[in-house]
Amino acid sequence: MSKGSKSQQSEEASFLSEYDPSIYPRPSVAVDITLLAVRDGGLVTWLVKRREPPQRSRWSLPGGFVHMHESLHTAAARVLEEKSGVQGVFLEQLFTFGAVSRDPRTRVLSVAYYALIDVHRLAPLVEARDGVLIGEVVVPWAEETGGPAEVRRADGRALRLAFDHAEQVGMAVARLRGKLAYTPIGFQLLAECFTLRELHAVHEAVLGRPLNKDSFRRRMLSSKELEATGDQQCGVEHRPAALYRFRRRSAT
Amino acid sequence: MSKGSKSQQSEEASFLSEYDPSIYPRPSVAVDITLLAVRDGGLVTWLVKRREPPQRSRWSLPGGFVHMHESLHTAAARVLEEKSGVQGVFLEQLFTFGAVSRDPRTRVLSVAYYALIDVHRLAPLVEARDGVLIGEVVVPWAEETGGPAEVRRADGRALRLAFDHAEQVGMAVARLRGKLAYTPIGFQLLAECFTLRELHAVHEAVLGRPLNKDSFRRRMLSSKELEATGDQQCGVEHRPAALYRFRRRSAT
DNA sequence: TGAATAGTGTCTATAAGACAATATCCC
DNA sequence: GGGATATTGTCTTATAGACACTATTCA
């Protein structure tokens, strides 16, 4: 159904055969991934220690250069897997950071992604690697104001992240907060089956503020996004809660 | 307050002096801008006719390559001004499109931006240029579902946009819809002073659905984002409405 | 039985939708 | 005065927050 005439097609072909992409200087393009999980009522993120300059030995987000033959999303998934072992999680583009001097080597753009994972999947992955840290994410702003996040060690000490990675983490938190209310994204931070209490705790951790329990319950149960598994929690020393599962939309 | 030791700094310096960025192939990076306005109850966007291959003579969003010495935002503002004459408008990054073969020349990433403008500012700019079209934007989906937009001529005929520009326009509409409810973004599509009816019409055009007039009125007046100018509409053949102005937040 | 959390029912406050009534301008 | 839209006020309905009460499990 192409409307182009034959002569137009051959014009395009001859143009392409003569096109030399090397005449203009081009920036390098990297991807950085903020992998978020909920632990102990707060958000945490996966950091790696830089082994090479620039900013060697500083903690940073997992990142790497985009290859010429892969899409940005593919690059982000590859880099996340290489640097953390995480596969098959929610992964979404966040923002492209393009300040002129954000990297001292040369012009480097960073296409920032964020990923979400059930925290229980992280422990074995951390043990399998060196130079890895699960940092606690604290944002000094409310709601979705935005701005850099602070990332702390287990002992509470704040870390200085490499490059603009503190900005990237902050933006990931802001985006996640924004999407939580109107998209089924909270489930990505839990195992397949979960209780309403666990879902409630995840939402509170993401939003950084208490949520009314009753209203949250009603809202979730009437949202048609939850499906009762019929099973119950076990191994708890109180009344076990019903387990739910995220109901995938038929269109997806 | 840098924590790095002197030897670490010199290590970094020597690394940088020996770093050769040309050893890895790099993609080209462009910006494309979806300039949106509201006209006759619907959204419109600014298109330019491509004068060079690839896809010569097809309508496209204003776009251009990012220079090495400018940030992405600066590049977007520059390209928008060059291709449309528009300056000083709301401009925000949308998404980076990175499919491997989205441009037949070479690997080209497109950092998509969208901009908002009062439609009355467009007419003189269109007249000053050739190969320019204000296209009517129609999205075949509801709410914020997302997906490519359709762009039509004045006679209703649909245009085939170059590259992935239909996707970019669709994403701009989806983003705008999402931000309309909870950020003061609708004002960007109006002149400095406006009536509540005009603001109402803008919201309806963006969302693509009717909005309850009374409730909209109440919501806006109680939002503290509006400031009465004290003046009234003039030149209308009915009771003139009060004029309002967007109240900039003191923090901004 | 008691501790602890799950789950239900009811009241209240707030915001949105519907709609009627009045106000103000130009012709 | 008539036409047209602005503006105000009231009633109804939906939803969130608050809180009391009952249910179920394990130690």
XYZ file of C-alpha atoms (C1' of nucleotides) in Angstrom:
558
model
C 0.000 0.000 0.000
C 3.045 2.279 -0.191
C 2.200 5.526 -1.893
C 5.797 6.301 -2.889
C 6.499 6.223 -6.622
C 9.261 4.073 -8.061
C 11.488 7.074 -8.675
C 11.055 8.219 -5.117
C 12.073 4.813 -3.853
C 15.211 4.791 -5.929
C 16.028 8.321 -4.790
C 15.812 7.061 -1.216
C 17.983 4.050 -2.030
C 20.712 6.116 -3.644
C 20.627 8.610 -0.812
C 21.128 5.832 1.717
C 23.976 4.243 -0.212
C 25.843 7.538 -0.094
C 24.980 8.495 3.466
C 28.004 8.666 5.724
C 27.010 8.710 9.378
C 30.553 9.319 10.566
C 30.733 12.957 9.512
C 28.932 14.219 12.603
C 30.252 13.587 16.098
C 27.926 11.467 18.188
C 27.481 10.939 21.905
C 27.816 7.625 23.661
C 24.571 6.210 25.011
C 24.269 4.186 28.183
C 21.418 2.715 30.187
C 21.218 2.804 33.996
C 18.678 0.800 35.940
C 17.136 1.616 39.290
C 15.997 -1.748 40.621
C 13.530 -1.146 43.439
C 12.074 -3.474 46.050
C 10.238 -3.004 49.345
C 11.957 -4.141 52.528
C 11.030 -3.358 56.141
C 8.524 -0.710 55.203
C 10.810 1.196 52.880
C 12.243 1.106 49.408
C 15.641 -0.372 48.650
C 17.731 -0.383 45.494
C 20.527 -2.464 44.015
C 23.932 -0.793 43.821
C 27.222 -1.938 42.341
C 30.684 -0.721 43.185
C 32.440 0.856 40.232
C 35.614 -1.075 39.404
C 36.921 1.297 36.745
C 37.369 5.047 36.472
C 35.693 7.437 36.312
C 34.544 7.571 39.930
C 36.131 4.233 40.704
C 35.027 2.568 43.945
C 31.966 4.740 44.207
C 28.563 3.065 44.427
C 26.416 3.349 41.351
C 23.357 1.994 39.635
C 23.907 -0.970 37.346
C 24.594 0.482 33.908
C 26.289 -0.098 30.607
C 26.555 1.089 27.049
C 23.881 0.432 24.473
C 25.001 -1.816 21.646
C 24.277 -0.834 18.072
C 22.154 -3.887 17.362
C 19.849 -3.832 20.360
C 16.907 -1.640 21.309
C 17.053 0.507 24.431
C 14.707 -1.799 26.303
C 16.741 -4.825 25.326
C 19.899 -3.064 26.448
C 18.341 -2.241 29.812
C 17.200 -5.835 30.318
C 20.622 -7.154 29.337
C 22.543 -4.797 31.607
C 20.238 -5.530 34.525
C 20.758 -9.257 34.056
C 24.523 -8.894 33.696
C 24.955 -6.736 36.777
C 22.416 -8.316 39.095
C 21.181 -11.602 37.659
C 17.625 -10.290 37.708
C 15.447 -11.423 34.824
C 11.804 -11.234 33.862
C 10.792 -8.266 35.978
C 8.796 -5.129 35.281
C 11.105 -2.716 33.460
C 10.140 0.714 32.177
C 11.937 3.686 30.709
C 12.134 6.676 32.994
C 13.999 9.591 31.473
C 17.075 10.361 29.432
C 19.749 12.323 31.228
C 21.742 14.461 28.876
C 23.668 17.136 30.734
C 26.749 18.002 28.716
C 29.316 17.158 31.377
C 27.590 14.408 33.298
C 30.432 12.020 32.452
C 34.031 13.276 32.271
C 35.114 10.774 29.597
C 33.093 12.097 26.708
C 29.513 13.059 26.024
C 27.465 10.215 27.506
C 23.690 10.177 27.538
C 22.060 7.923 30.060
C 18.678 6.436 29.305
C 17.395 5.718 32.798
C 15.139 2.738 33.460
C 13.554 1.480 36.614
C 12.650 -2.075 37.497
C 10.544 -3.609 40.257
C 11.032 -6.904 42.055
C 9.804 -8.908 44.993
C 12.427 -8.359 47.683
C 12.592 -12.070 48.451
C 14.171 -12.716 45.084
C 17.116 -10.457 45.909
C 18.840 -12.279 48.779
C 20.273 -15.226 46.763
C 21.397 -12.852 44.015
C 23.313 -10.658 46.443
C 25.082 -13.630 47.955
C 26.221 -14.765 44.526
C 28.097 -11.542 43.844
C 30.801 -9.244 45.164
C 30.738 -5.482 45.140
C 26.990 -5.353 45.503
C 24.867 -3.556 48.066
C 21.179 -3.252 48.772
C 20.811 0.393 49.734
C 17.913 1.951 51.584
C 16.206 4.668 49.602
C 15.040 7.794 51.401
C 13.503 10.734 49.625
C 13.626 14.127 51.349
C 10.425 15.300 49.661
C 6.749 14.447 49.941
C 4.279 13.164 47.370
C 5.697 13.432 43.850
C 7.698 16.610 44.255
C 10.783 14.971 42.836
C 14.462 15.589 43.354
C 17.448 13.452 44.267
C 17.050 10.516 46.611
C 19.354 9.620 49.433
C 20.633 6.055 49.518
C 21.938 4.612 52.788
C 23.876 1.608 53.941
C 22.384 -0.763 56.491
C 24.134 1.233 59.233
C 22.299 4.369 58.144
C 25.256 6.111 56.555
C 24.419 7.985 53.381
C 26.232 6.974 50.212
C 27.530 9.305 47.541
C 26.340 7.793 44.318
C 28.236 8.185 41.068
C 27.215 10.631 38.331
C 23.564 11.733 38.498
C 22.391 8.429 39.927
C 20.825 10.001 43.007
C 18.603 11.983 40.620
C 17.747 8.829 38.758
C 16.692 7.007 41.914
C 14.608 10.003 42.962
C 12.885 10.070 39.625
C 12.170 6.345 39.833
C 10.485 6.814 43.198
C 8.439 9.756 41.919
C 7.318 7.815 38.869
C 6.430 4.762 40.909
C 4.397 6.870 43.332
C 2.548 8.455 40.463
C 1.665 5.194 38.780
C 0.681 3.369 41.949
C -2.727 4.985 42.220
C -4.009 4.312 38.759
C -2.124 1.342 37.353
C -1.624 -2.187 38.674
C 2.045 -1.669 39.379
C 2.189 -2.444 43.101
C 1.882 -6.152 42.407
C 5.294 -6.093 40.764
C 6.840 -5.624 44.199
C 5.247 -8.761 45.656
C 5.345 -12.500 45.083
C 2.610 -13.989 42.952
C 0.364 -14.639 45.945
C 0.024 -12.101 48.727
C -2.288 -10.916 51.470
C -4.083 -7.610 51.534
C -1.877 -6.584 54.415
C 1.255 -7.173 52.363
C -0.165 -5.157 49.494
C -1.095 -2.423 51.948
C 2.426 -2.364 53.353
C 3.905 -2.127 49.864
C 1.726 0.856 49.011
C 2.634 2.590 52.243
C 6.328 1.996 51.679
C 6.194 3.368 48.151
C 4.144 6.411 49.023
C 6.068 7.043 52.239
C 2.950 7.767 54.238
C 0.282 5.804 56.106
C -2.788 4.716 54.161
C -6.165 4.127 55.731
C -6.473 0.377 56.101
C -10.219 0.032 55.646
C -10.419 2.272 52.667
C -7.440 0.586 51.040
C -9.094 -2.780 51.517
C -12.359 -1.669 49.999
C -10.643 -0.001 47.104
C -8.565 -3.046 46.244
C -11.386 -5.550 46.590
C -13.696 -3.496 44.405
C -11.043 -2.764 41.785
C -11.388 -6.107 39.985
C -7.614 -6.339 39.874
C -7.482 -8.933 42.623
C -8.432 -12.569 42.435
C -8.811 -14.756 45.504
C -6.640 -17.839 45.249
C -8.827 -19.674 47.742
C -5.742 -20.433 49.816
C -4.720 -18.932 53.118
C -1.527 -17.691 54.632
C 0.197 -20.359 56.722
C 2.919 -20.383 59.346
C 1.721 -17.232 61.069
C 0.853 -17.064 64.732
C -2.532 -15.438 64.310
C -5.566 -15.705 62.111
C -4.296 -16.396 58.582
C -5.290 -13.981 55.850
C -6.714 -14.924 52.490
C -4.212 -14.979 49.646
C -4.834 -13.006 46.470
C -3.297 -12.912 43.048
C -3.134 -10.116 40.510
C -5.758 -10.662 37.831
C -4.157 -10.094 34.469
C -6.389 -8.156 32.148
C -7.717 -10.267 29.328
C -6.357 -7.738 26.850
C -2.824 -8.310 28.156
C 34.598 17.992 50.875
C 35.683 15.398 48.311
C 36.573 12.137 49.943
C 38.853 10.979 47.133
C 42.555 10.796 47.987
C 45.134 12.580 45.886
C 46.272 9.322 44.298
C 42.731 8.492 43.342
C 42.325 11.848 41.682
C 45.474 11.403 39.657
C 44.406 7.913 38.708
C 41.179 9.407 37.375
C 43.089 12.108 35.517
C 45.440 9.680 33.829
C 42.562 7.406 32.922
C 40.757 10.276 31.265
C 43.780 11.423 29.340
C 44.095 7.969 27.828
C 40.401 7.338 27.241
C 39.531 7.008 23.576
C 35.786 7.340 23.017
C 36.061 6.439 19.342
C 36.721 2.756 19.883
C 33.052 1.885 20.342
C 30.465 2.619 17.678
C 27.866 5.119 18.804
C 24.346 5.936 17.662
C 23.214 9.303 16.407
C 20.849 11.122 18.723
C 18.041 13.383 17.570
C 15.231 15.268 19.261
C 11.676 15.452 17.903
C 9.090 17.833 19.288
C 5.328 17.403 19.407
C 4.002 20.949 19.662
C 0.387 20.787 20.816
C -2.349 23.419 20.902
C -6.124 23.350 21.282
C -8.249 24.517 18.346
C -11.989 24.070 17.777
C -12.394 21.640 20.624
C -9.553 19.362 19.592
C -5.794 19.062 19.710
C -3.601 20.146 16.809
C 0.102 19.740 16.194
C 2.779 21.418 14.104
C 4.151 19.400 11.188
C 6.925 20.108 8.721
C 7.416 18.577 5.302
C 10.653 16.638 5.014
C 12.859 18.178 2.354
C 15.576 15.518 2.377
C 15.607 11.740 2.318
C 14.854 9.511 4.067
C 11.087 9.756 3.679
C 11.360 12.943 1.675
C 8.137 14.939 1.254
C 6.438 13.103 4.091
C 5.052 15.149 6.991
C 6.984 14.869 10.209
C 7.462 16.414 13.613
C 10.070 19.159 13.834
C 13.313 17.393 14.700
C 17.074 17.594 14.450
C 20.305 16.147 15.730
C 21.654 16.900 19.178
C 24.906 18.830 19.157
C 27.778 17.702 21.328
C 27.897 20.895 23.357
C 24.223 21.266 24.246
C 21.966 19.456 26.693
C 18.958 17.531 25.439
C 16.554 20.184 26.655
C 18.562 22.917 24.989
C 18.617 20.925 21.773
C 14.856 20.492 21.876
C 14.299 24.208 22.458
C 16.697 25.109 19.667
C 15.152 22.710 17.149
C 11.650 23.873 18.007
C 12.651 27.478 17.470
C 14.447 26.709 14.220
C 11.609 24.733 12.709
C 8.643 26.722 13.975
C 9.792 30.008 15.460
C 8.183 29.069 18.776
C 10.054 30.223 21.861
C 9.459 30.359 25.568
C 6.824 27.654 25.846
C 6.346 24.698 28.151
C 8.687 21.941 26.973
C 9.115 18.560 28.595
C 10.877 15.331 27.758
C 8.568 12.481 26.860
C 10.384 9.310 25.972
C 13.388 8.088 24.046
C 12.615 5.984 21.011
C 15.347 3.499 20.303
C 14.139 0.768 17.961
C 17.119 -0.543 16.031
C 15.814 0.207 12.541
C 13.641 3.226 13.148
C 15.804 5.259 10.739
C 17.269 3.638 7.616
C 20.392 5.829 7.562
C 22.078 4.522 10.650
C 21.181 3.906 14.243
C 19.322 7.025 15.347
C 17.787 7.449 18.776
C 15.074 10.028 19.084
C 14.563 11.806 22.369
C 10.941 12.888 22.063
C 9.749 16.111 23.662
C 6.349 17.741 23.735
C 5.547 21.424 23.959
C 2.345 23.333 24.663
C 1.245 26.663 23.254
C -1.729 28.978 23.034
C -3.186 28.345 19.591
C -3.454 32.066 18.887
C 0.302 32.327 18.773
C 0.514 29.841 15.907
C -1.221 31.654 13.032
C 1.467 34.294 12.354
C 4.192 31.648 12.610
C 2.522 29.423 10.037
C 2.149 32.290 7.584
C 5.846 33.085 7.882
C 6.902 29.650 6.677
C 6.545 27.183 3.843
C 6.152 23.440 4.139
C 4.309 23.715 7.423
C 0.944 22.320 8.427
C -1.208 22.436 11.525
C -2.602 18.921 11.724
C -5.606 17.798 13.735
C -4.754 15.140 16.276
C -7.174 12.279 16.821
C -6.462 9.404 19.144
C -8.336 6.159 18.570
C -8.185 5.207 22.231
C -9.807 6.446 25.420
C -8.302 7.790 28.612
C -4.573 7.156 28.800
C -4.473 3.838 27.024
C -1.780 5.044 24.652
C -0.845 4.079 21.119
C -0.280 5.958 17.893
C -2.283 9.061 17.099
C -3.854 9.904 13.795
C -3.056 13.326 12.364
C -5.375 14.828 9.735
C -5.355 17.697 7.312
C -8.027 20.367 7.473
C -10.038 18.388 4.907
C -10.088 15.392 7.218
C -7.643 13.257 5.273
C -5.259 11.284 7.454
C -1.538 11.883 7.021
C 1.166 9.249 7.072
C 3.795 10.666 9.375
C 7.458 9.875 8.999
C 9.306 7.366 11.201
C 7.592 6.669 14.528
C 6.155 10.156 14.808
C 2.566 8.951 15.079
C 3.648 7.065 18.211
C 5.336 10.169 19.552
C 2.208 12.276 19.103
C 0.124 9.587 20.769
C 2.479 9.490 23.704
C 2.373 13.261 24.013
C -1.417 13.184 24.229
C -1.357 10.392 26.799
C 1.181 12.246 28.939
C -0.731 15.493 28.708
C -3.955 13.757 29.731
C -2.232 12.186 32.682
C -0.731 15.414 33.939
C -3.821 17.538 33.426
C -5.609 16.303 36.518
C -2.899 16.901 39.056
C -0.563 19.563 37.712
C -1.204 23.093 36.478
C -0.443 22.230 32.874
C -3.696 23.231 31.173
C -2.814 26.912 31.494
C 0.032 26.389 29.053
C -2.524 25.978 26.273
C -4.169 29.355 26.917
C -3.249 33.012 26.795
C -2.238 34.633 30.062
C -5.814 35.686 30.852
C -8.732 33.381 30.209
C -12.271 32.629 31.279
C -13.379 29.546 33.130
C -15.239 28.483 30.002
C -12.064 28.599 27.955
C -10.212 26.560 30.555
C -13.096 24.101 30.608
C -12.978 23.778 26.818
C -9.233 23.153 26.908
C -9.628 20.384 29.454
C -12.371 18.756 27.424
C -10.326 18.946 24.240
C -7.298 17.367 25.885
C -9.218 14.615 27.627
C -11.424 13.982 24.632
C -14.586 13.726 26.693
C -17.151 16.061 28.233
C -16.495 17.326 31.743
C -19.226 18.356 34.150
C -19.293 22.117 34.026
C -20.326 22.839 37.613
C -17.905 20.440 39.142
C -15.080 21.701 36.969
C -15.848 25.244 38.021
C -15.848 24.409 41.705
C -12.692 22.368 41.420
C -10.783 25.122 39.661
C -11.968 27.921 41.921
C -11.087 25.988 45.056
C -7.728 24.829 43.733
C -5.896 28.062 44.561
C -4.273 27.904 41.148
C -6.474 30.654 39.745
C -6.313 34.337 40.444
C -9.057 36.739 39.382
C -7.629 39.566 37.302
C -10.612 41.759 38.148
C -11.201 42.335 34.457
C -13.939 40.942 32.302
C -14.199 39.476 28.864
C -15.149 42.064 26.256
C -16.483 41.963 22.714
C -18.841 39.082 23.327
C -22.570 39.258 22.666
C -23.680 38.001 26.033
C -22.818 38.457 29.662
C -19.038 38.737 29.852
C -17.179 36.252 32.031
C -14.583 37.115 34.610
C -10.973 36.748 33.506
C -8.523 34.651 35.491
C -4.818 34.177 35.494
C -2.699 31.219 36.558
C -1.255 31.887 39.975
C 2.377 30.917 39.958
C 3.365 29.092 43.058
C 5.598 31.142 45.288
C 8.186 28.359 45.219
C 8.445 28.663 41.444
C -8.189 -18.591 77.222
C -5.480 -14.809 75.412
C -2.776 -12.506 71.879
C -2.827 -10.970 67.441
C -4.439 -9.973 63.110
C -8.456 -10.769 59.566
C -12.592 -9.243 58.081
C -17.516 -6.806 58.436
C -20.840 -3.113 59.309
C -22.056 1.592 60.144
C -21.649 6.511 60.642
C -19.669 10.886 58.926
C -17.232 14.178 55.976
C -16.040 15.462 51.441
C -16.296 15.929 46.468
C -18.769 15.209 42.107
C -22.982 15.253 39.277
C -27.595 17.172 38.413
C -30.400 20.904 38.152
C -32.914 25.085 39.321
C -32.717 30.032 39.985
C -30.809 34.445 39.413
C -27.407 37.911 37.288
C -25.459 40.541 33.614
C -24.189 41.786 29.314
C -25.285 43.007 24.045
C -28.644 43.488 20.551
C -37.323 42.992 26.422
C -35.032 38.817 24.364
C -31.124 35.917 23.720
C -27.208 34.050 25.596
C -24.020 32.878 28.875
C -22.208 33.709 33.852
C -22.687 32.716 38.501
C -24.810 31.026 42.777
C -27.247 27.726 45.606
C -29.277 23.270 46.758
C -30.066 18.385 46.542
C -28.366 13.720 45.579
C -24.905 10.236 45.140
C -20.357 8.045 45.470
C -16.237 7.468 48.021
C -12.804 7.933 51.787
C -11.850 8.091 56.667
C -13.004 6.737 61.387
C -14.279 3.418 64.447
C -16.694 -0.316 66.675
C -17.428 -5.088 66.493
C -16.973 -10.032 65.286
C -14.036 -14.024 63.445
C -10.193 -17.182 63.326
C -5.886 -19.005 64.129
C -1.843 -20.456 67.264
C 0.514 -20.640 71.664
